[in-house]
Tab-separated table of C-alpha atoms in Angstrom:
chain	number	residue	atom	x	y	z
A	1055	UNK	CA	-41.364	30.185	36.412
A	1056	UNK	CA	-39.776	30.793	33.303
A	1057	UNK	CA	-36.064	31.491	33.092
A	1058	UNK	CA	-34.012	33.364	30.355
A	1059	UNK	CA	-31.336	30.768	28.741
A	1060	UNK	CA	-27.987	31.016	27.076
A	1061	UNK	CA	-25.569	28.529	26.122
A	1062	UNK	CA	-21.475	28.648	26.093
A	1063	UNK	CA	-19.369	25.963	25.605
A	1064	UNK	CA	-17.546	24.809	28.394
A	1065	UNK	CA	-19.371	25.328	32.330
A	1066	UNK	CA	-17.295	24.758	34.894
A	1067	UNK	CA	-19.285	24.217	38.481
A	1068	UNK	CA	-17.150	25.442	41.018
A	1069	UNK	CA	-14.106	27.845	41.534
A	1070	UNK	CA	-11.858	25.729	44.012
A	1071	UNK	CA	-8.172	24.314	42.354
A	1072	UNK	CA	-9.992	21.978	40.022
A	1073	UNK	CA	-12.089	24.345	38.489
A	1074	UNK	CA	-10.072	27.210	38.202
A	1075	UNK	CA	-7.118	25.469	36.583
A	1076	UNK	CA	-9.650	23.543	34.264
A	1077	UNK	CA	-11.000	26.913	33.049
A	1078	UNK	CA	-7.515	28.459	32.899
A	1079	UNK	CA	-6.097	25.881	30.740
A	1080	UNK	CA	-9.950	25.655	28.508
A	1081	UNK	CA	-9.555	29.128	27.529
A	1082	UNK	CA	-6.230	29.561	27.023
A	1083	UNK	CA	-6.511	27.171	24.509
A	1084	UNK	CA	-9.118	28.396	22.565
A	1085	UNK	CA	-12.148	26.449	23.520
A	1086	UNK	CA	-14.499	29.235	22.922
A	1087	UNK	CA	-16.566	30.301	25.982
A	1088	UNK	CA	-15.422	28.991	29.015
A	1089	UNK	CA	-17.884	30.100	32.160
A	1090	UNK	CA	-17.034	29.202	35.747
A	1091	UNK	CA	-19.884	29.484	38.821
A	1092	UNK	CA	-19.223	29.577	42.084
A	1093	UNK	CA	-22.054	29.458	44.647
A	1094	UNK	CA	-19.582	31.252	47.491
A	1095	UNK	CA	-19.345	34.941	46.886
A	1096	UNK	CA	-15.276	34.646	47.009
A	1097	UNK	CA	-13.656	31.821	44.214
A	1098	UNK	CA	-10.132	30.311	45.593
A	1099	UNK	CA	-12.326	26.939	47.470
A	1100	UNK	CA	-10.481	25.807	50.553
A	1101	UNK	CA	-7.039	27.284	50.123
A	1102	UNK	CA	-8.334	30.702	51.059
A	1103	UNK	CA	-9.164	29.716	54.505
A	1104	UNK	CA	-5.990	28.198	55.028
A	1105	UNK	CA	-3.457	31.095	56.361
A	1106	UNK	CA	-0.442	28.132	56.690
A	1107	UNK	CA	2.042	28.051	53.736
A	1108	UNK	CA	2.569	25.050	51.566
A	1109	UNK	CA	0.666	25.832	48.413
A	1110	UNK	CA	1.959	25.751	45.135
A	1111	UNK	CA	5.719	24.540	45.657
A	1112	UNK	CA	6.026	21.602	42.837
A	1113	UNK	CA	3.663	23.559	40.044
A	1114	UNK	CA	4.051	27.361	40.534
A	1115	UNK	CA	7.974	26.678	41.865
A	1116	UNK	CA	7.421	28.850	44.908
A	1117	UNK	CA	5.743	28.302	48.445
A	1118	UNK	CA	2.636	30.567	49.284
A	1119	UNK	CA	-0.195	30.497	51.463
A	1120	UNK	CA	-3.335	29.247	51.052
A	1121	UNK	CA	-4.695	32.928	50.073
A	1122	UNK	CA	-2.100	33.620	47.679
A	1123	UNK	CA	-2.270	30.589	46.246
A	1124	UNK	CA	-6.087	30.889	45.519
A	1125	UNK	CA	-5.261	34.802	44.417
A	1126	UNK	CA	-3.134	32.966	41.848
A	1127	UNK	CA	-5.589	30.155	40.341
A	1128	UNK	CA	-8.169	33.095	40.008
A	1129	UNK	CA	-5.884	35.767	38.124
A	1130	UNK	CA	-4.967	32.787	36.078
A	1131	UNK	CA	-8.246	31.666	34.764
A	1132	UNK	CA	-9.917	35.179	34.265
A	1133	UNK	CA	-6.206	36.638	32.088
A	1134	UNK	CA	-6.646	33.535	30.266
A	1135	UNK	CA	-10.107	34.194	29.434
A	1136	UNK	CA	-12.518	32.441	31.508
A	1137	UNK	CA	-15.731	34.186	32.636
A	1138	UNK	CA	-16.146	33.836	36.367
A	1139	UNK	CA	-19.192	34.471	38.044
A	1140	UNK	CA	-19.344	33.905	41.840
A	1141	UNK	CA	-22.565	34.019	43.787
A	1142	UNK	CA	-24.350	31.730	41.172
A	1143	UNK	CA	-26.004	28.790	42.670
A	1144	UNK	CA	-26.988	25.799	40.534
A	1145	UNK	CA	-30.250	24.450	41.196
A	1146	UNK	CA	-30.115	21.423	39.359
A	1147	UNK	CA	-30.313	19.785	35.613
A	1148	UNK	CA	-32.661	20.415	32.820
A	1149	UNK	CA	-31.151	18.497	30.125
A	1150	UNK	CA	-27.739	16.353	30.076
A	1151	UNK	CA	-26.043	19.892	29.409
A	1152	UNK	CA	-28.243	22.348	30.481
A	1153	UNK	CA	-27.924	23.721	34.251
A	1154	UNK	CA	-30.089	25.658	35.801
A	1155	UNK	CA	-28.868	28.989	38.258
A	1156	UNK	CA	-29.870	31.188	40.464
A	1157	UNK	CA	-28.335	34.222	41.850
A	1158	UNK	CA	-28.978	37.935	42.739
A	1159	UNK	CA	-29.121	38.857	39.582
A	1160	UNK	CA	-32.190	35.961	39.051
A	1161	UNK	CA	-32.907	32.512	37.580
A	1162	UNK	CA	-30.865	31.331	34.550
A	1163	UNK	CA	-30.781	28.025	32.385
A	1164	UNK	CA	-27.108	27.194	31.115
A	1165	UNK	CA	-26.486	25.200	28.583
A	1166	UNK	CA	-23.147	24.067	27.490
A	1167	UNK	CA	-21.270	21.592	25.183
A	1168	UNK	CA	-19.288	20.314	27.668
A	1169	UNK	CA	-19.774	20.596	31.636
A	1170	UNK	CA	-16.959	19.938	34.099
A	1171	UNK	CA	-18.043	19.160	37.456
A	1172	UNK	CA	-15.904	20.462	40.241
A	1173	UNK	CA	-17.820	21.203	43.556
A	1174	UNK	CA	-15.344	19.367	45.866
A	1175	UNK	CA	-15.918	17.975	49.177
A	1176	UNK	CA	-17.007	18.902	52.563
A	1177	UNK	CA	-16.350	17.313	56.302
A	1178	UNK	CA	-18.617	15.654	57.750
A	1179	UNK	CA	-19.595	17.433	61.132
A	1180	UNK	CA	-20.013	16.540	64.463
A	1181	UNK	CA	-23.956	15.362	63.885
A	1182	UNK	CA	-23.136	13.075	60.593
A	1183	UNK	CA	-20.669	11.200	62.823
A	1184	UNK	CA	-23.207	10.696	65.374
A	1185	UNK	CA	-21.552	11.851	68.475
A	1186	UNK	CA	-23.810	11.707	71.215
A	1187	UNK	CA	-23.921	14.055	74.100
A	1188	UNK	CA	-25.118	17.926	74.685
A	1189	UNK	CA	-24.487	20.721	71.767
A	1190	UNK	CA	-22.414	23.070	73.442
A	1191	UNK	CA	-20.567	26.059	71.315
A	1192	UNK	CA	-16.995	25.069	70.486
A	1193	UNK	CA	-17.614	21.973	68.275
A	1194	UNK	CA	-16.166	22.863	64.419
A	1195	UNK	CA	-14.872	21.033	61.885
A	1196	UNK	CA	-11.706	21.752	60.164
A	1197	UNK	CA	-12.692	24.156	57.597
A	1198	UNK	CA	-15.007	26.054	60.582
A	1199	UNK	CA	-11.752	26.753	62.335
A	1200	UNK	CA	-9.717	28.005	59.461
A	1201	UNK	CA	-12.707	30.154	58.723
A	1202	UNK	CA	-12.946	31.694	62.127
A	1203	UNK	CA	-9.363	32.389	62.582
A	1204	UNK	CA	-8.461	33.076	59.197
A	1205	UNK	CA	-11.133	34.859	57.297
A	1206	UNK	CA	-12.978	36.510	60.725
A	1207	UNK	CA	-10.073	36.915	63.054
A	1208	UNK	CA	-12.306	35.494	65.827
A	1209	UNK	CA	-10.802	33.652	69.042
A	1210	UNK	CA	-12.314	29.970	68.989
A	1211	UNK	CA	-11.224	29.128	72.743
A	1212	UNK	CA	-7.868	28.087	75.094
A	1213	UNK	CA	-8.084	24.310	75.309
A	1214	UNK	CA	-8.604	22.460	72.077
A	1215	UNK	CA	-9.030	18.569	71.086
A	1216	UNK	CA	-8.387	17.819	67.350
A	1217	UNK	CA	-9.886	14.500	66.625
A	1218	UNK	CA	-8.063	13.141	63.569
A	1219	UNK	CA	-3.903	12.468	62.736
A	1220	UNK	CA	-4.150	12.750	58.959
A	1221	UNK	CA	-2.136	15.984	57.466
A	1222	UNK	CA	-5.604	18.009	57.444
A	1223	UNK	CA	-5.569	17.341	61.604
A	1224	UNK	CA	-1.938	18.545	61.505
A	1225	UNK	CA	-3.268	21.781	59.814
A	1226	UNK	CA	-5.673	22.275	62.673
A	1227	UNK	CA	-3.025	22.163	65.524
A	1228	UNK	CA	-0.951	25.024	63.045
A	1229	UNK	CA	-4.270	27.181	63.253
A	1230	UNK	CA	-4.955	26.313	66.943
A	1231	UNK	CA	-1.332	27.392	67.973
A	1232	UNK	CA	-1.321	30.267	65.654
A	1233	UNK	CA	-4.346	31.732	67.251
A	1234	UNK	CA	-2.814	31.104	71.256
A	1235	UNK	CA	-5.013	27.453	71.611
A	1236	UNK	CA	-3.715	25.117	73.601
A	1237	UNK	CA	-4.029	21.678	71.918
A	1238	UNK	CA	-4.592	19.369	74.730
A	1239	UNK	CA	-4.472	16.030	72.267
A	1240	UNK	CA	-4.937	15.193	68.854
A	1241	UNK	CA	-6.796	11.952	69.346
A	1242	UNK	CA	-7.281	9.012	66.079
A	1243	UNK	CA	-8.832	5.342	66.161
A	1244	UNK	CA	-5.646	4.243	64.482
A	1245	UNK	CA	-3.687	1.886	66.437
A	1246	UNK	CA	-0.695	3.502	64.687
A	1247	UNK	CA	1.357	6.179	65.642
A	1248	UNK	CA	1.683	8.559	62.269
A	1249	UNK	CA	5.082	10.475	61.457
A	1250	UNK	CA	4.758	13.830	61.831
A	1251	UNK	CA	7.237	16.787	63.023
A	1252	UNK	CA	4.583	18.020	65.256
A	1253	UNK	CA	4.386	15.297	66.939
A	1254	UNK	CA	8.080	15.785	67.862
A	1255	UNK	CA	7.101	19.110	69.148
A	1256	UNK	CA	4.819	17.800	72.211
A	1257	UNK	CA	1.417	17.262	70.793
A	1258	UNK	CA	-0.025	14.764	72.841
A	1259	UNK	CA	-1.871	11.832	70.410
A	1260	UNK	CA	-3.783	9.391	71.436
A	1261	UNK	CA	-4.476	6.607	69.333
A	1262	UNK	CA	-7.060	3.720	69.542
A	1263	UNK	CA	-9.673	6.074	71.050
A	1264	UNK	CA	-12.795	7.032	70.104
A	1265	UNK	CA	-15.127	10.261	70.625
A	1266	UNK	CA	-18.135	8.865	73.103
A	1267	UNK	CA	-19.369	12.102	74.368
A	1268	UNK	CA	-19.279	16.062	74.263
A	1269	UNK	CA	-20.320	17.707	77.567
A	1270	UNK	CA	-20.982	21.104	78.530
A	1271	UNK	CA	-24.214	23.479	78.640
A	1272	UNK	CA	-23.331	26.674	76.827
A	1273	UNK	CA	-19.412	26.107	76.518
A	1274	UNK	CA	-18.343	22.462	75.675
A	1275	UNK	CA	-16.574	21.040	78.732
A	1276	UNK	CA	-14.689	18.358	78.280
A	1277	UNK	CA	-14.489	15.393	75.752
A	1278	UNK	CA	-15.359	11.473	76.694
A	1279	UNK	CA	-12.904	8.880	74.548
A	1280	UNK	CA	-12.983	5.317	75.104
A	1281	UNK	CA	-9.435	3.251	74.528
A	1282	UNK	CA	-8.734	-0.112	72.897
A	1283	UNK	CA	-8.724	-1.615	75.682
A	1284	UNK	CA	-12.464	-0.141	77.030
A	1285	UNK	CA	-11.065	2.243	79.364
A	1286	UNK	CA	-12.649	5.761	79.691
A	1287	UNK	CA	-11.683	8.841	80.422
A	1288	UNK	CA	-13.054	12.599	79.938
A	1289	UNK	CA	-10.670	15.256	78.909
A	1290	UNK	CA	-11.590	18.738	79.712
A	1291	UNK	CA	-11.146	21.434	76.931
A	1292	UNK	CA	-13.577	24.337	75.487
A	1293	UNK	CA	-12.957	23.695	71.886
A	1294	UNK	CA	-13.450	20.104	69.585
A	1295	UNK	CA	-12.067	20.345	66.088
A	1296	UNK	CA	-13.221	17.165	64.070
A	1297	UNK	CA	-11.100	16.444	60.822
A	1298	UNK	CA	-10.530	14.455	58.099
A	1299	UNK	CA	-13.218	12.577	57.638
A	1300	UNK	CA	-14.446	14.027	53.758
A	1301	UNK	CA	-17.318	13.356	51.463
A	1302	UNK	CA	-17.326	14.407	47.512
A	1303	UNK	CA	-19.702	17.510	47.342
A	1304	UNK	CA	-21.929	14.952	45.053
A	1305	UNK	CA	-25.078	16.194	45.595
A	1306	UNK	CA	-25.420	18.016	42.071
A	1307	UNK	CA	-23.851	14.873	40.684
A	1308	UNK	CA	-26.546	12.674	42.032
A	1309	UNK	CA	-29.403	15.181	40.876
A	1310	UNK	CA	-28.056	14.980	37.247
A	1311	UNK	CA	-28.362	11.132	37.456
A	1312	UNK	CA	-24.776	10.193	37.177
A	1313	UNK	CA	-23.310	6.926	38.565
A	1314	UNK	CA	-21.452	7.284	41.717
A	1315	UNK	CA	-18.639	5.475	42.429
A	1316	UNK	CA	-19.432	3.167	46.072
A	1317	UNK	CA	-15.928	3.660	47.240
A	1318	UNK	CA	-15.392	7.114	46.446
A	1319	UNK	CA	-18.942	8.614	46.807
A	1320	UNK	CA	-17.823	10.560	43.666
A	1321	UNK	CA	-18.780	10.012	40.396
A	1322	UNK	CA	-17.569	7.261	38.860
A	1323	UNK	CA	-15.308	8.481	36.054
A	1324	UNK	CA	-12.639	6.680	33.783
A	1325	UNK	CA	-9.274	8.374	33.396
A	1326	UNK	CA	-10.323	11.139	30.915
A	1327	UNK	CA	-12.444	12.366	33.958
A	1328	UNK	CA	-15.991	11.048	31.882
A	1329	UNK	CA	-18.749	10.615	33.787
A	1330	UNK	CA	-21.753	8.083	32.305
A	1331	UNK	CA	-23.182	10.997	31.213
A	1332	UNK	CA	-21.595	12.016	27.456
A	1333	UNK	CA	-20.231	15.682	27.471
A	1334	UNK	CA	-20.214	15.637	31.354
A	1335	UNK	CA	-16.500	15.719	33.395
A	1336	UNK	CA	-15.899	15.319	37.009
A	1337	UNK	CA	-12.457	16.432	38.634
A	1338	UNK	CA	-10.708	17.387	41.666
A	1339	UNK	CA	-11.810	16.343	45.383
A	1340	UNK	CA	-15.286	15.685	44.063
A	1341	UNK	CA	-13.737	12.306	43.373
A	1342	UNK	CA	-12.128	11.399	45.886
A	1343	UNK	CA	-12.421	13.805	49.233
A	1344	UNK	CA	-9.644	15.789	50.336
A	1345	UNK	CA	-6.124	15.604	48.517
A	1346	UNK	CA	-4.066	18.487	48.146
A	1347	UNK	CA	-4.782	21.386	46.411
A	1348	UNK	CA	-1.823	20.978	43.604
A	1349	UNK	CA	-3.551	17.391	43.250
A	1350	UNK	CA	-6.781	18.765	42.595
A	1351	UNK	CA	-5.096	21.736	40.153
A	1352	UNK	CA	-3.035	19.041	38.253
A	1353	UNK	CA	-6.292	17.195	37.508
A	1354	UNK	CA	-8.129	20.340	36.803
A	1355	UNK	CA	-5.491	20.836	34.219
A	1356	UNK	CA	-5.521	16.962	32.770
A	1357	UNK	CA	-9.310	17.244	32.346
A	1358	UNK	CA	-9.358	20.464	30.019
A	1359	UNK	CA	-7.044	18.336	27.197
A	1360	UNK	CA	-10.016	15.843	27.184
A	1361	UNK	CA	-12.689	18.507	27.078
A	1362	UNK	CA	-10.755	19.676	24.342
A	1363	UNK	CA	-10.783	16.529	22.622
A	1364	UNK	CA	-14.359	16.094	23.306
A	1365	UNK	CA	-15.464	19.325	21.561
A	1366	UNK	CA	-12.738	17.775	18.504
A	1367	UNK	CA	-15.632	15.322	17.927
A	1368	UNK	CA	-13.769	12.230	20.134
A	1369	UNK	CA	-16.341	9.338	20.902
A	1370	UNK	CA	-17.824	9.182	24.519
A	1371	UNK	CA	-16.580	5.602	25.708
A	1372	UNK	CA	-20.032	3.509	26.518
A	1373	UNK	CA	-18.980	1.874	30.334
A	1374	UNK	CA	-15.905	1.252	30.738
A	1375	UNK	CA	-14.059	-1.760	32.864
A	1376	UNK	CA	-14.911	-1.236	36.859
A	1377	UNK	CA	-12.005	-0.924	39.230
A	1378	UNK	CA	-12.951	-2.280	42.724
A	1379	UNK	CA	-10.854	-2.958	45.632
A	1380	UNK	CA	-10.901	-4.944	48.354
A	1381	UNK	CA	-10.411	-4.239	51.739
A	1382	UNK	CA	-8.423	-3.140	53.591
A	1383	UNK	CA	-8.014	-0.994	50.553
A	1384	UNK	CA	-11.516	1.733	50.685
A	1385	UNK	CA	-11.377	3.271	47.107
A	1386	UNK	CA	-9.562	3.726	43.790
A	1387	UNK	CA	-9.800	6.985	41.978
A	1388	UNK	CA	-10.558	6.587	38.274
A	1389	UNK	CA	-12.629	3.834	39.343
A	1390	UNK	CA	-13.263	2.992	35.033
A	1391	UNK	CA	-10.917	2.278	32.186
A	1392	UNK	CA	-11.269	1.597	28.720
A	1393	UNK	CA	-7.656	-0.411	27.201
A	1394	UNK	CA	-7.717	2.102	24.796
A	1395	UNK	CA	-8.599	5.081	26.174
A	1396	UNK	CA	-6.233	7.591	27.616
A	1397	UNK	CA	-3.643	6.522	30.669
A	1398	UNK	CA	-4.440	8.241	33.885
A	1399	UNK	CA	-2.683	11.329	34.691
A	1400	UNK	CA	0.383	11.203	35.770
A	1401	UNK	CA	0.390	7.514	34.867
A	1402	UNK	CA	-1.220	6.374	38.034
A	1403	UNK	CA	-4.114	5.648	40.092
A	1404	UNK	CA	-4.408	6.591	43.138
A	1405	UNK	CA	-6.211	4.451	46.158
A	1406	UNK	CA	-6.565	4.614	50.201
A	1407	UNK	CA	-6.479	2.564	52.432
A	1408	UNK	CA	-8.394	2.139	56.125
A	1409	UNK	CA	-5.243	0.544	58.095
A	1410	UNK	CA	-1.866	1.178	58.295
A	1411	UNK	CA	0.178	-1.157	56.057
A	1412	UNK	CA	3.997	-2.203	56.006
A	1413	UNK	CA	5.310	-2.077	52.437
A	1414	UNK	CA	2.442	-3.771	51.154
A	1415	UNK	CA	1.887	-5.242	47.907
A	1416	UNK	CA	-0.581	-4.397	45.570
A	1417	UNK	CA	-2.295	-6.669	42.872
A	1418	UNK	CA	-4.203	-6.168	39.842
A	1419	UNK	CA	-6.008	-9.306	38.667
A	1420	UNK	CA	-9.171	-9.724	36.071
A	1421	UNK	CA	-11.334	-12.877	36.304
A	1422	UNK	CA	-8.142	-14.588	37.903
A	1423	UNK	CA	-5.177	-13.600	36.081
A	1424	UNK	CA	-2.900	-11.310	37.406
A	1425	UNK	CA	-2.230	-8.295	35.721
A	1426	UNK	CA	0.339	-6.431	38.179
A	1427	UNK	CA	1.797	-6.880	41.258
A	1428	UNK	CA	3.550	-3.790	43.167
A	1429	UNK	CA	5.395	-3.558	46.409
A	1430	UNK	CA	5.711	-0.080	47.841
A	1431	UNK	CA	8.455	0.745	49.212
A	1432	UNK	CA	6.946	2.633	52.360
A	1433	UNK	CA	4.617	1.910	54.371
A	1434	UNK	CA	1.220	2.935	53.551
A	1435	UNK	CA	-0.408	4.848	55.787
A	1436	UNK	CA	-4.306	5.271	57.128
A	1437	UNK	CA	-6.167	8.242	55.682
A	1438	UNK	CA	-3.424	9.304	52.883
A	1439	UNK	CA	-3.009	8.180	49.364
A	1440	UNK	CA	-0.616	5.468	48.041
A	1441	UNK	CA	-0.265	5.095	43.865
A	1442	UNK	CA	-0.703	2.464	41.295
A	1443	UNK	CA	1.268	2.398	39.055
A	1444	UNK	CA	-0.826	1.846	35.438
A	1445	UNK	CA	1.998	-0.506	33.059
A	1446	UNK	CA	-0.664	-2.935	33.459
A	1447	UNK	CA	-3.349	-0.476	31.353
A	1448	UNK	CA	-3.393	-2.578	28.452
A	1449	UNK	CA	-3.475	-5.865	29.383
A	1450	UNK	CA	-6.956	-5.809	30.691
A	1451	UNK	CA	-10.194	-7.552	28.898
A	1452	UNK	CA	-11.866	-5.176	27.788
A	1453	UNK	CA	-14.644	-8.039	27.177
A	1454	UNK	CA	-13.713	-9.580	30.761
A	1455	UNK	CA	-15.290	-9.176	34.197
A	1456	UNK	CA	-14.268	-6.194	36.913
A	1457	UNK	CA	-10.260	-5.434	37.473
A	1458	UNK	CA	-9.715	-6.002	41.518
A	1459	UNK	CA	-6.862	-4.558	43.515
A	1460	UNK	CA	-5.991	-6.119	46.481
A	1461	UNK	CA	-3.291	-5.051	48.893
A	1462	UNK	CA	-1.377	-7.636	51.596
């Protein structure tokens, strides 16, 4: 079928933080035609399911909620210029450049001198995480919840288990309480207690257990965890909220060819935000799962002063160095340098790690030397993000094998 085509300079894919800010700061400065689609028929991404405040302290200098917030990113990009269409769907890739969309108003082909990825991530649910047992109603993930309390004003149930004790499991016991759930646990796999306030406040968390079971026909029942220690135990509730665990949105990535990163599941990018793929960016939680929203914004707004420089006529680097890690470390995020290429925002990279670690140390090493070593001063923590600090930028090879981090 044949489809009409147009071309604009800069497409952005995706109206969450990332995208918005990217386009915001693209068309305020002049890049021409800056287009943002959204395939959900509201932009704003995850912060407009989130009712909790929060949102924009450190870059708008005042607390909001997750609505506002989003409100904010949108009146921002479309006063500074950008074109936003929501509703558009892209189908996939017909040239390195070239998109193709579909919507209500029909089929379209894109093309654009410069395309910044930003399509986020998503939880896995209950079935990716293989939890065996019946399929009763009262099983959601995170961003389920927020939707049916937040946007829908539905009641979700009375006794709730959140499964997770990373800050996005913390925002799940706010909603739960909010809408008049008991939380009967929060239960992790972490053999380590997590600081939290709320955990001052009498929410029950169990750590080194794992999710065996879900019963229930109709209404979910009750909740089988196994301890440590291989004890059992079923906890009755109505309602299972399953957090944290995020994948990049990389599936229009992966169609387009572009290399993926193996820690991440992201694209692999160096820290301009380049892809493999010349002309193509990649920012936000695409890259790395969930981090907060003014994360994702600040990158958003790093990445559209290298578009710019891209549509200048600057040279598309060919590779890069690889950053890997080593466990327990999971991922770094850029995962590619180039010595002379651009530090990373803020001066940092930033990594996770899969175990709680007591002011660890970090080190950067390349074919054997050692290029950095780090302590941090806190103690890193399961599930969060912990920085590198990037002095050590220029004293890699860029003729030499892969830069590893390790942590002990």
């Amino acid at each position: 079928m044949s489809r009409p085509g147009r071309t604009v300079d800069v497409l952005v894919v995706g109206a969450g933080p990332a995208g918005l800010a990217a386009a915001a700061r693209l068309a305020g400065a002049g890049a021409g035609a800056v287009e943002i689609v959204e395939r959900e028929q509201q932009a704003g991404g995850i912060p407009r399911h989130c009712g909790h405040g929060g949102f924009g302290p450190r870059e708008l200098r005042r607390p909001m909620s997750g609505p506002q917030y989003a409100r904010r990113l949108v009146d921002d990009a479309v006063r500074a210029g950008a074109d936003l269409r929501t509703g558009v769907t892209v189908t996939g890739w017909s040239g390195p450049r070239a998109l193709d969309t579909t919507s209500p108003a029909g089929l379209e082909r894109i093309t654009a001198r410069a395309v910044v990825l930003a399509t986020g991530a998503r939880e896995r649910p209950r079935s990716a995480r293989l939890v065996p047992g019946t399929r009763p109603a009262g099983v959601l993930t995170t961003g389920e919840l927020q939707q049916e309390v937040h946007l829908h004003g539905r009641r979700v149930g009375s006794r709730a288990i959140v499964v997770g004790a990373e800050p996005i499991a913390f925002s799940a016991v706010r909603t739960l309480r909010a809408a008049g759930v008991e939380v009967v646990a929060m239960v992790t796999d972490q053999a380590r207690r997590p600081p939290h306030p709320l955990l001052s406040r009498r929410v029950p968390l169990l750590t080194g257990a794992t999710v065996t079971e879900l019963t229930g026909r109709g209404r979910l029942t009750g909740v089988g965890l196994r301890h440590l220690d291989g004890r059992t135990v079923t906890v009755g509730c109505d309602t299972v909220v399953f957090t944290g665990d995020w994948i990049p949105d990389h599936e229009l990535a992966r169609r387009g060819g572009i290399p993926l990163d193996p820690g991440t599941r992201g694209p692999a990018v160096d820290t301009a935000f380049r892809t493999a793929e010349a002309g193509v960016f990649a920012v936000g939680n695409l890259l790395h799962g969930v981090e907060p929203a003014g994360t994702a914004a600040e990158e958003g707004r790093y990445v559209a002063d290298q578009v710019l420089r891209h549509l200048a006529g600057a040279t598309w680097p060919d590779g890069g160095l690889r950053l890997q890690v080593a466990g327990p470390l999971q991922w770094v995020a850029p995962n590619r340098i180039a010595p002379d290429g651009p530090r990373p925002l803020r001066d940092r990279f930033l990594l996770r790690t899969g175990e709680s670690l007591a002011r660890p140390v970090l080190v950067v090493s390349q074919d054997g030397r050692v290029l950095r070593r780090q302590r941090l001063l806190r103690t890193a923590l399961s599930g969060r993000g912990l920085h590198l600090r990037a002095d050590w930028f220029g004293r890699a090879d860029a003729r030499g094998g892969p830069v590893e981090i390790t942590a002990y």
